[in-house]
Tab-separated table of C-alpha atoms in Angstrom:
chain	number	residue	atom	x	y	z
R	1	MET	CA	81.815	2.620	-127.512
R	2	THR	CA	80.081	3.326	-130.873
R	3	VAL	CA	76.327	3.036	-130.543
R	4	GLY	CA	74.372	2.069	-133.632
R	5	ALA	CA	70.733	1.608	-134.263
R	6	ALA	CA	70.623	-1.266	-131.702
R	7	LEU	CA	72.796	-2.204	-128.804
R	8	THR	CA	75.651	-4.534	-129.611
R	9	LEU	CA	76.344	-7.383	-127.181
R	10	MET	CA	79.634	-6.908	-125.488
R	11	ALA	CA	81.732	-9.073	-123.269
R	12	PRO	CA	81.851	-7.777	-119.685
R	13	ALA	CA	84.689	-5.324	-119.055
R	14	ALA	CA	87.761	-6.896	-117.441
R	15	HIS	CA	88.193	-6.024	-113.763
R	16	ALA	CA	91.603	-6.928	-112.423
R	17	ALA	CA	90.370	-6.905	-108.742
R	18	ALA	CA	87.406	-9.221	-109.309
R	19	PRO	CA	87.442	-12.939	-110.051
R	20	GLU	CA	85.969	-14.165	-113.260
R	21	ILE	CA	82.295	-15.135	-112.729
R	22	PRO	CA	80.699	-17.121	-115.585
R	23	GLU	CA	77.084	-16.251	-114.931
R	24	PRO	CA	74.945	-14.980	-116.585
R	25	ILE	CA	75.770	-15.714	-120.201
R	26	ILE	CA	73.227	-14.596	-122.794
R	27	GLU	CA	72.413	-17.683	-124.727
R	28	SER	CA	70.002	-16.166	-127.254
R	29	ILE	CA	68.575	-12.748	-127.925
R	30	GLY	CA	65.670	-12.002	-130.266
R	31	ALA	CA	65.608	-9.491	-133.058
R	32	ALA	CA	64.703	-5.933	-132.103
R	33	ALA	CA	60.986	-5.353	-132.911
R	34	GLU	CA	59.937	-1.743	-133.327
R	35	VAL	CA	57.430	-0.599	-130.770
R	36	ALA	CA	57.431	2.980	-132.010
R	37	PRO	CA	60.001	5.296	-133.673
R	38	GLY	CA	63.137	5.125	-131.501
R	39	ILE	CA	61.801	2.368	-129.256
R	40	THR	CA	62.381	-1.364	-129.682
R	41	HIS	CA	61.668	-4.573	-127.742
R	42	ARG	CA	63.661	-7.848	-127.551
R	43	GLU	CA	63.443	-11.005	-125.578
R	44	LEU	CA	66.537	-12.805	-124.307
R	45	THR	CA	67.429	-16.013	-122.551
R	46	THR	CA	70.299	-16.530	-120.106
R	47	SER	CA	71.579	-19.745	-118.637
R	48	THR	CA	72.668	-20.131	-115.032
R	49	ALA	CA	73.539	-23.116	-112.865
R	50	ALA	CA	70.120	-22.815	-111.211
R	51	GLY	CA	68.305	-22.963	-114.575
R	52	GLN	CA	67.004	-20.834	-117.355
R	53	VAL	CA	66.252	-17.076	-117.009
R	54	MET	CA	63.892	-15.124	-119.342
R	55	ALA	CA	64.188	-11.407	-119.748
R	56	ASP	CA	62.680	-8.513	-121.723
R	57	VAL	CA	64.520	-5.545	-123.026
R	58	VAL	CA	63.068	-2.224	-124.215
R	59	GLU	CA	65.645	0.081	-125.777
R	60	VAL	CA	64.951	3.815	-126.134
R	61	ASP	CA	66.805	6.238	-128.386
R	62	LEU	CA	66.746	9.406	-126.373
R	63	ALA	CA	68.278	11.301	-129.241
R	64	ASP	CA	65.180	10.755	-131.352
R	65	PRO	CA	63.269	14.087	-131.301
R	66	ALA	CA	59.966	12.259	-131.145
R	67	VAL	CA	60.832	10.414	-127.904
R	68	ARG	CA	59.835	11.746	-124.533
R	69	VAL	CA	60.644	10.302	-121.013
R	70	ASP	CA	59.219	11.253	-117.665
R	71	LEU	CA	58.301	9.890	-114.260
R	72	LEU	CA	55.329	7.534	-114.157
R	73	TRP	CA	53.247	8.203	-111.030
R	74	PRO	CA	49.696	7.865	-109.786
R	75	GLY	CA	49.138	11.571	-109.088
R	76	SER	CA	50.523	11.769	-105.540
R	77	VAL	CA	53.672	10.552	-103.801
R	78	ALA	CA	51.971	8.420	-101.147
R	79	ALA	CA	49.757	6.488	-103.539
R	80	ARG	CA	50.057	3.449	-105.880
R	81	GLY	CA	48.775	2.371	-109.227
R	82	PRO	CA	49.280	-0.383	-111.837
R	83	VAL	CA	52.083	0.201	-114.269
R	84	LYS	CA	49.857	-0.565	-117.262
R	85	GLY	CA	47.019	1.589	-115.966
R	86	MET	CA	49.236	4.577	-115.254
R	87	ALA	CA	50.921	4.187	-118.680
R	88	ASP	CA	47.608	4.024	-120.519
R	89	ARG	CA	46.280	7.104	-118.629
R	90	ILE	CA	48.973	9.307	-120.060
R	91	GLY	CA	49.295	7.600	-123.490
R	92	ALA	CA	52.720	6.094	-122.847
R	93	VAL	CA	54.234	3.743	-125.363
R	94	ALA	CA	56.356	1.926	-122.822
R	95	ALA	CA	56.717	1.883	-118.983
R	96	ILE	CA	58.513	0.062	-116.192
R	97	ASN	CA	58.053	0.042	-112.486
R	98	GLY	CA	60.377	2.203	-110.397
R	99	ASP	CA	61.644	2.667	-106.850
R	100	PHE	CA	61.343	0.503	-103.768
R	101	PHE	CA	58.641	1.858	-101.394
R	102	ASP	CA	57.031	1.890	-98.013
R	103	ILE	CA	54.753	-0.986	-98.812
R	104	GLY	CA	51.755	-1.520	-96.498
R	105	ARG	CA	52.167	1.850	-94.801
R	106	THR	CA	52.427	5.228	-96.617
R	107	ASN	CA	53.334	3.445	-99.916
R	108	ALA	CA	55.702	6.350	-100.698
R	109	PRO	CA	58.889	5.577	-102.711
R	110	ALA	CA	62.191	5.649	-100.871
R	111	GLY	CA	64.446	7.696	-103.182
R	112	PRO	CA	64.185	11.100	-104.800
R	113	ALA	CA	61.709	11.743	-107.586
R	114	VAL	CA	61.451	14.491	-110.169
R	115	LEU	CA	58.460	14.974	-112.541
R	116	ALA	CA	58.782	17.308	-115.528
R	117	GLY	CA	61.476	19.281	-113.806
R	118	ARG	CA	59.589	19.552	-110.485
R	119	PRO	CA	61.124	18.005	-107.397
R	120	LEU	CA	58.479	15.749	-105.811
R	121	LYS	CA	60.432	14.195	-102.979
R	122	GLY	CA	63.783	13.549	-101.275
R	123	ALA	CA	65.439	10.343	-100.066
R	124	VAL	CA	64.649	8.625	-96.810
R	125	PRO	CA	67.520	7.661	-94.442
R	126	GLN	CA	69.567	4.663	-95.673
R	127	GLY	CA	68.289	2.494	-92.824
R	128	ARG	CA	64.744	2.989	-93.899
R	129	ARG	CA	65.046	1.900	-97.507
R	130	ALA	CA	63.320	-1.405	-98.102
R	131	ALA	CA	65.721	-2.651	-100.827
R	132	PRO	CA	68.440	-5.248	-101.292
R	133	ALA	CA	71.663	-3.985	-99.783
R	134	VAL	CA	74.060	-2.473	-102.315
R	135	PRO	CA	77.438	-1.617	-100.847
R	136	GLY	CA	78.106	2.094	-100.769
R	137	ALA	CA	74.807	2.978	-102.313
R	138	GLU	CA	73.081	5.893	-100.554
R	139	THR	CA	69.408	6.434	-101.019
R	140	ASP	CA	69.745	9.620	-103.039
R	141	TYR	CA	70.924	7.747	-106.154
R	142	VAL	CA	68.661	8.218	-109.141
R	143	PHE	CA	68.330	7.498	-112.863
R	144	ALA	CA	67.835	10.918	-114.420
R	145	VAL	CA	67.160	12.323	-117.869
R	146	ASP	CA	67.799	16.005	-118.395
R	147	SER	CA	65.822	18.421	-120.609
R	148	THR	CA	68.158	17.739	-123.582
R	149	GLY	CA	67.420	13.980	-123.514
R	150	VAL	CA	70.737	12.907	-121.959
R	151	ALA	CA	70.412	10.209	-119.287
R	152	ARG	CA	72.768	9.455	-116.386
R	153	VAL	CA	72.997	7.877	-112.961
R	154	ASP	CA	73.209	10.774	-110.550
R	155	ARG	CA	72.684	11.708	-106.865
R	156	LEU	CA	70.057	14.129	-105.718
R	157	PRO	CA	70.584	15.164	-102.064
R	158	LEU	CA	68.051	17.510	-100.535
R	159	ARG	CA	69.026	21.008	-99.491
R	160	GLY	CA	66.667	23.413	-97.775
R	161	GLU	CA	65.812	25.596	-94.822
R	162	VAL	CA	62.959	27.286	-92.969
R	163	ARG	CA	63.851	30.916	-92.329
R	164	ARG	CA	61.993	33.538	-90.292
R	165	THR	CA	61.648	36.710	-92.279
R	166	GLY	CA	60.008	40.045	-91.833
R	167	ILE	CA	60.835	42.860	-89.407
R	168	VAL	CA	62.605	40.533	-86.931
R	169	ALA	CA	65.103	39.247	-89.440
R	170	ALA	CA	67.381	36.239	-89.378
R	171	SER	CA	69.757	38.046	-87.027
R	172	THR	CA	67.533	36.908	-84.168
R	173	GLN	CA	67.085	33.307	-85.331
R	174	PRO	CA	69.238	31.066	-87.544
R	175	PRO	CA	67.582	29.184	-90.442
R	176	LEU	CA	66.288	25.730	-89.616
R	177	PRO	CA	67.580	22.955	-92.017
R	178	ILE	CA	65.032	20.896	-93.986
R	179	VAL	CA	65.987	17.209	-94.085
R	180	ALA	CA	62.907	15.622	-95.610
R	181	LEU	CA	60.624	16.466	-98.601
R	182	ASN	CA	57.444	14.352	-99.015
R	183	GLN	CA	59.170	11.413	-97.454
R	184	HIS	CA	57.786	8.389	-95.572
R	185	ALA	CA	60.496	8.781	-92.940
R	186	VAL	CA	61.614	12.109	-91.422
R	187	PRO	CA	65.080	11.622	-89.969
R	188	GLN	CA	65.364	11.743	-86.147
R	189	ASN	CA	65.625	15.263	-84.770
R	190	GLY	CA	64.712	16.547	-88.173
R	191	ILE	CA	62.340	18.933	-89.912
R	192	GLY	CA	60.365	17.795	-92.973
R	193	VAL	CA	58.284	19.554	-95.601
R	194	PHE	CA	55.115	18.245	-97.213
R	195	THR	CA	53.296	19.703	-100.229
R	196	ALA	CA	50.148	19.004	-102.139
R	197	ASP	CA	52.175	16.371	-104.108
R	198	TRP	CA	52.267	14.165	-100.961
R	199	GLY	CA	48.586	13.095	-101.076
R	200	GLU	CA	46.339	11.982	-98.250
R	201	ALA	CA	48.576	9.676	-96.194
R	202	ASP	CA	48.919	10.454	-92.469
R	203	ARG	CA	51.950	12.685	-91.978
R	204	ALA	CA	52.161	11.524	-88.327
R	205	ARG	CA	53.356	8.128	-89.590
R	206	THR	CA	56.458	9.762	-91.101
R	207	LEU	CA	57.532	10.732	-87.568
R	208	CYS	CA	57.614	7.116	-86.344
R	209	GLY	CA	60.550	4.724	-86.381
R	210	SER	CA	64.223	5.528	-86.120
R	211	ASP	CA	66.744	6.115	-88.932
R	212	VAL	CA	67.528	2.408	-88.890
R	213	ASP	CA	64.308	0.712	-87.671
R	214	ARG	CA	60.883	1.388	-89.183
R	215	ASP	CA	59.265	-0.361	-86.206
R	216	ALA	CA	60.830	1.794	-83.530
R	217	GLN	CA	58.505	4.002	-81.461
R	218	CYS	CA	57.125	7.224	-82.818
R	219	ALA	CA	58.755	10.497	-81.836
R	220	ILE	CA	57.418	11.600	-78.443
R	221	ASP	CA	57.787	15.347	-79.449
R	222	GLN	CA	56.203	16.208	-82.782
R	223	ILE	CA	54.601	19.240	-84.309
R	224	GLU	CA	53.076	20.487	-87.614
R	225	LEU	CA	52.969	23.978	-88.999
R	226	ALA	CA	50.795	25.112	-91.930
R	227	VAL	CA	52.400	27.909	-94.004
R	228	ARG	CA	50.181	29.961	-96.240
R	229	ASP	CA	51.121	33.155	-98.188
R	230	GLY	CA	54.525	33.319	-96.462
R	231	ARG	CA	53.170	33.148	-92.880
R	232	VAL	CA	52.619	30.561	-90.238
R	233	ALA	CA	48.808	30.096	-90.442
R	234	GLU	CA	48.334	27.213	-88.014
R	235	ILE	CA	50.210	25.171	-85.490
R	236	ARG	CA	48.814	21.705	-84.816
R	237	PRO	CA	49.500	17.989	-84.194
R	238	PRO	CA	50.592	16.220	-87.413
R	239	GLY	CA	47.745	14.671	-89.344
R	240	GLY	CA	46.521	13.452	-92.690
R	241	GLY	CA	44.298	14.606	-95.522
R	242	VAL	CA	44.906	16.503	-98.706
R	243	ILE	CA	47.179	19.590	-98.465
R	244	PRO	CA	45.543	22.479	-100.345
R	245	PRO	CA	47.421	23.951	-103.308
R	246	GLY	CA	49.487	26.863	-102.132
R	247	GLU	CA	49.883	25.456	-98.608
R	248	THR	CA	53.134	24.045	-97.257
R	249	VAL	CA	53.164	21.775	-94.175
R	250	VAL	CA	56.315	21.799	-92.025
R	251	VAL	CA	56.657	19.013	-89.512
R	252	GLY	CA	59.285	18.404	-86.775
R	253	ARG	CA	60.240	15.522	-84.551
R	254	ASP	CA	62.382	15.378	-81.446
R	255	MET	CA	64.769	18.378	-81.520
R	256	GLY	CA	63.215	19.424	-84.917
R	257	ALA	CA	59.919	19.935	-83.043
R	258	VAL	CA	61.668	22.013	-80.425
R	259	PHE	CA	63.177	24.257	-83.094
R	260	LEU	CA	59.769	24.767	-84.802
R	261	ARG	CA	58.224	25.880	-81.523
R	262	SER	CA	60.274	29.050	-81.742
R	263	LEU	CA	57.811	30.092	-84.482
R	264	ALA	CA	54.329	31.416	-83.748
R	265	VAL	CA	51.124	31.879	-85.782
R	266	GLY	CA	51.460	34.990	-87.854
R	267	ASP	CA	55.267	34.863	-88.190
R	268	GLU	CA	56.602	35.523	-91.625
R	269	VAL	CA	58.638	32.604	-92.944
R	270	SER	CA	60.241	31.351	-96.117
R	271	VAL	CA	60.406	27.652	-96.915
R	272	ASP	CA	63.027	26.921	-99.528
R	273	TYR	CA	64.173	23.490	-100.737
R	274	ARG	CA	65.850	21.925	-103.759
R	275	LEU	CA	67.242	18.614	-104.986
R	276	GLU	CA	70.918	19.385	-105.780
R	277	PRO	CA	72.316	17.104	-108.588
R	278	ALA	CA	75.813	15.921	-107.957
R	279	SER	CA	76.447	16.136	-111.733
R	280	GLY	CA	75.493	19.805	-111.712
R	281	VAL	CA	72.846	19.030	-114.437
R	282	ALA	CA	69.243	19.613	-113.457
R	283	PRO	CA	67.067	16.577	-114.208
R	284	PHE	CA	63.838	16.802	-116.160
R	285	MET	CA	62.863	13.429	-114.614
R	286	ALA	CA	64.424	11.187	-111.985
R	287	VAL	CA	63.513	8.000	-110.216
R	288	GLY	CA	65.303	6.369	-107.256
R	289	GLY	CA	67.163	3.103	-107.339
R	290	SER	CA	70.389	1.321	-106.306
R	291	PRO	CA	73.485	1.542	-108.585
R	292	ILE	CA	74.600	-2.008	-109.505
R	293	LEU	CA	76.629	-1.151	-112.660
R	294	ARG	CA	79.133	1.732	-112.802
R	295	ASP	CA	81.504	2.289	-115.735
R	296	THR	CA	80.530	-1.110	-117.179
R	297	ARG	CA	81.523	-2.976	-113.972
R	298	PRO	CA	79.187	-4.531	-111.424
R	299	THR	CA	79.288	-2.794	-108.029
R	300	GLU	CA	81.654	-4.782	-105.765
R	301	GLY	CA	80.100	-6.938	-103.089
R	302	LEU	CA	76.677	-7.488	-104.766
R	303	ASN	CA	74.644	-10.346	-103.404
R	304	ASP	CA	75.065	-13.557	-105.474
R	305	SER	CA	72.768	-15.940	-103.679
R	306	ALA	CA	69.192	-14.497	-103.489
R	307	ARG	CA	67.312	-15.012	-106.766
R	308	ALA	CA	64.244	-12.930	-107.634
R	309	PRO	CA	62.502	-11.253	-110.477
R	310	ARG	CA	64.341	-7.988	-111.257
R	311	SER	CA	63.745	-4.588	-112.930
R	312	GLY	CA	66.466	-2.241	-113.975
R	313	VAL	CA	67.286	0.758	-116.100
R	314	GLY	CA	70.610	1.645	-117.630
R	315	VAL	CA	72.319	4.016	-120.070
R	316	THR	CA	75.045	3.735	-122.707
R	317	PRO	CA	78.247	5.776	-122.318
R	318	ASP	CA	77.060	8.684	-124.461
R	319	GLY	CA	73.874	9.055	-122.430
R	320	HIS	CA	71.629	8.854	-125.515
R	321	ARG	CA	70.279	5.310	-125.152
R	322	MET	CA	68.168	4.108	-122.228
R	323	VAL	CA	67.456	0.457	-121.714
R	324	LEU	CA	64.647	-0.946	-119.540
R	325	VAL	CA	65.050	-4.558	-118.464
R	326	THR	CA	62.956	-7.041	-116.512
R	327	VAL	CA	64.058	-10.565	-115.513
R	328	ASP	CA	61.344	-13.104	-114.778
R	329	GLY	CA	61.632	-15.188	-111.646
R	330	ARG	CA	59.663	-17.621	-109.426
R	331	GLN	CA	58.301	-19.208	-112.610
R	332	SER	CA	58.636	-22.725	-114.077
R	333	ASP	CA	60.587	-21.398	-117.109
R	334	SER	CA	62.625	-18.664	-115.313
R	335	VAL	CA	64.337	-18.900	-111.980
R	336	GLY	CA	65.270	-15.182	-111.536
R	337	ALA	CA	68.610	-13.598	-111.062
R	338	THR	CA	70.854	-12.572	-108.182
R	339	LEU	CA	71.853	-8.936	-108.019
R	340	LEU	CA	75.350	-9.783	-109.245
R	341	GLN	CA	73.986	-11.783	-112.192
R	342	PHE	CA	71.529	-9.002	-113.064
R	343	ALA	CA	74.367	-6.418	-113.048
R	344	ARG	CA	76.476	-8.661	-115.355
R	345	LEU	CA	73.487	-9.057	-117.639
R	346	LEU	CA	73.073	-5.270	-117.861
R	347	GLY	CA	76.779	-4.948	-118.640
R	348	GLU	CA	76.504	-7.628	-121.407
R	349	LEU	CA	73.827	-5.429	-122.979
R	350	GLY	CA	76.456	-2.690	-123.527
R	351	LEU	CA	75.379	-0.452	-120.701
R	352	ASP	CA	77.738	1.835	-118.876
R	353	ASP	CA	75.758	2.614	-115.706
R	354	ALA	CA	72.532	1.056	-114.396
R	355	LEU	CA	70.258	1.005	-111.378
R	356	ASN	CA	68.404	-1.843	-109.813
R	357	LEU	CA	64.719	-0.924	-109.401
R	358	ASP	CA	62.110	-2.601	-107.277
R	359	GLY	CA	61.836	-6.259	-108.125
R	360	GLY	CA	59.871	-9.277	-106.948
R	361	GLY	CA	56.162	-8.871	-107.433
R	362	SER	CA	56.674	-5.216	-108.433
R	363	SER	CA	58.738	-6.070	-111.510
R	364	THR	CA	56.553	-5.031	-114.512
R	365	LEU	CA	57.337	-4.014	-118.067
R	366	ALA	CA	54.661	-2.900	-120.499
R	367	PHE	CA	54.550	-1.441	-123.966
R	368	ARG	CA	51.972	-0.635	-126.602
R	369	PRO	CA	52.364	-2.711	-129.774
R	370	PRO	CA	52.049	-0.769	-133.043
R	371	GLY	CA	48.413	0.025	-133.759
R	372	ALA	CA	47.157	-1.230	-130.301
R	373	PRO	CA	44.847	0.968	-128.218
R	374	SER	CA	46.646	0.214	-124.947
R	375	THR	CA	49.808	-1.250	-123.441
R	376	THR	CA	50.463	-4.936	-122.757
R	377	ILE	CA	52.491	-6.350	-119.891
R	378	VAL	CA	55.272	-8.275	-121.657
R	379	ASN	CA	57.170	-9.796	-118.754
R	380	ASP	CA	55.720	-12.496	-116.444
R	381	PRO	CA	55.059	-10.897	-113.043
R	382	SER	CA	55.444	-13.289	-110.129
R	383	ASP	CA	52.322	-12.111	-108.234
R	384	PRO	CA	48.889	-13.515	-109.181
R	385	SER	CA	47.882	-10.046	-110.393
R	386	PRO	CA	50.030	-6.961	-111.242
R	387	ARG	CA	51.247	-5.183	-108.067
R	388	LEU	CA	50.388	-1.588	-107.515
R	389	VAL	CA	53.478	0.573	-107.363
R	390	PRO	CA	54.182	4.246	-106.533
R	391	ASN	CA	56.187	5.272	-109.552
R	392	GLY	CA	58.142	4.223	-112.664
R	393	ILE	CA	59.542	5.378	-115.935
R	394	ALA	CA	57.207	6.306	-118.811
R	395	VAL	CA	58.201	6.580	-122.440
R	396	TRP	CA	56.088	8.076	-125.244
R	397	THR	CA	56.364	9.593	-128.719
R	398	VAL	CA	55.007	12.899	-130.055
């Protein structure tokens, strides 16, 4: 597809295996109003059998040398902030909410996150993601933008290990696999790592629940090691509080705790981890979500009954145009969209791949009008006041 200065509305791609579904159909779409060089905003209206749906679209030209994109976050993984407030704090021109999260507990997002090339966190087990079911979508899916400004839907599985070093080398003890990084749920029998990026939330809470039930009992056997300057500095019960810069906390549950007890205070250890992109291209930024549009086609089996406010992000086939979309719902003038309808809407906007972000009361899109001192929320959030969220996507110009 040839991409011009603005996206061209396209009919959904034919899919021989799927029946024709008439909803949603874009009835009207406003002219693109410039927010900043390379960034525009449009309003659109769709019509469904249940009623009218209002949506906002912010289109970003990633090929514009003045445009920058990064993760929006409150300063720690296990924390929340308002989209508008976080955007204004960093001088962003536009921002949208991001991943689903552990609401009411640690508040940490479910999927991987990368900030300015730095891996912040990995993905929780599939059964611990508080998100609408998307067939075949693992929790390590992300929307990513690399250092050259090319966007893509990618996967970022965590790879890592704790290895004993020093005089008694690895010949006496195999490396211990790391299965969690700054996550609100450490998998059963696993070993997790927490850094200063985690924040103050109680790490013991991450050792509760099972891989499929957040309300299951906490692990009976659990342990925490503080690693400083390449050595085990302290062994203790898991706790909370800020992790000092330069310190790494390693926790274990079930058999993971048993493995960690083979280490002692003073042992030399290395703690190595990375988020390994399936595409082979390292992300400059990444935010988690569920893929609902792949190669212009909605993911098969998407729910087509539950309506809600929605947030999403997508990319055109060349990877140079990013589109942020919110759909209003639970309002008198906008009934919301099902996941399938939302995917079709994103396809009608000419996108190739797209992720569903956290919706409902979290759905928030803000931008700074030309000449304005701060951003304005342009969609119509369904909660009485803007919900605090753990992350999002920020766009600004330099």
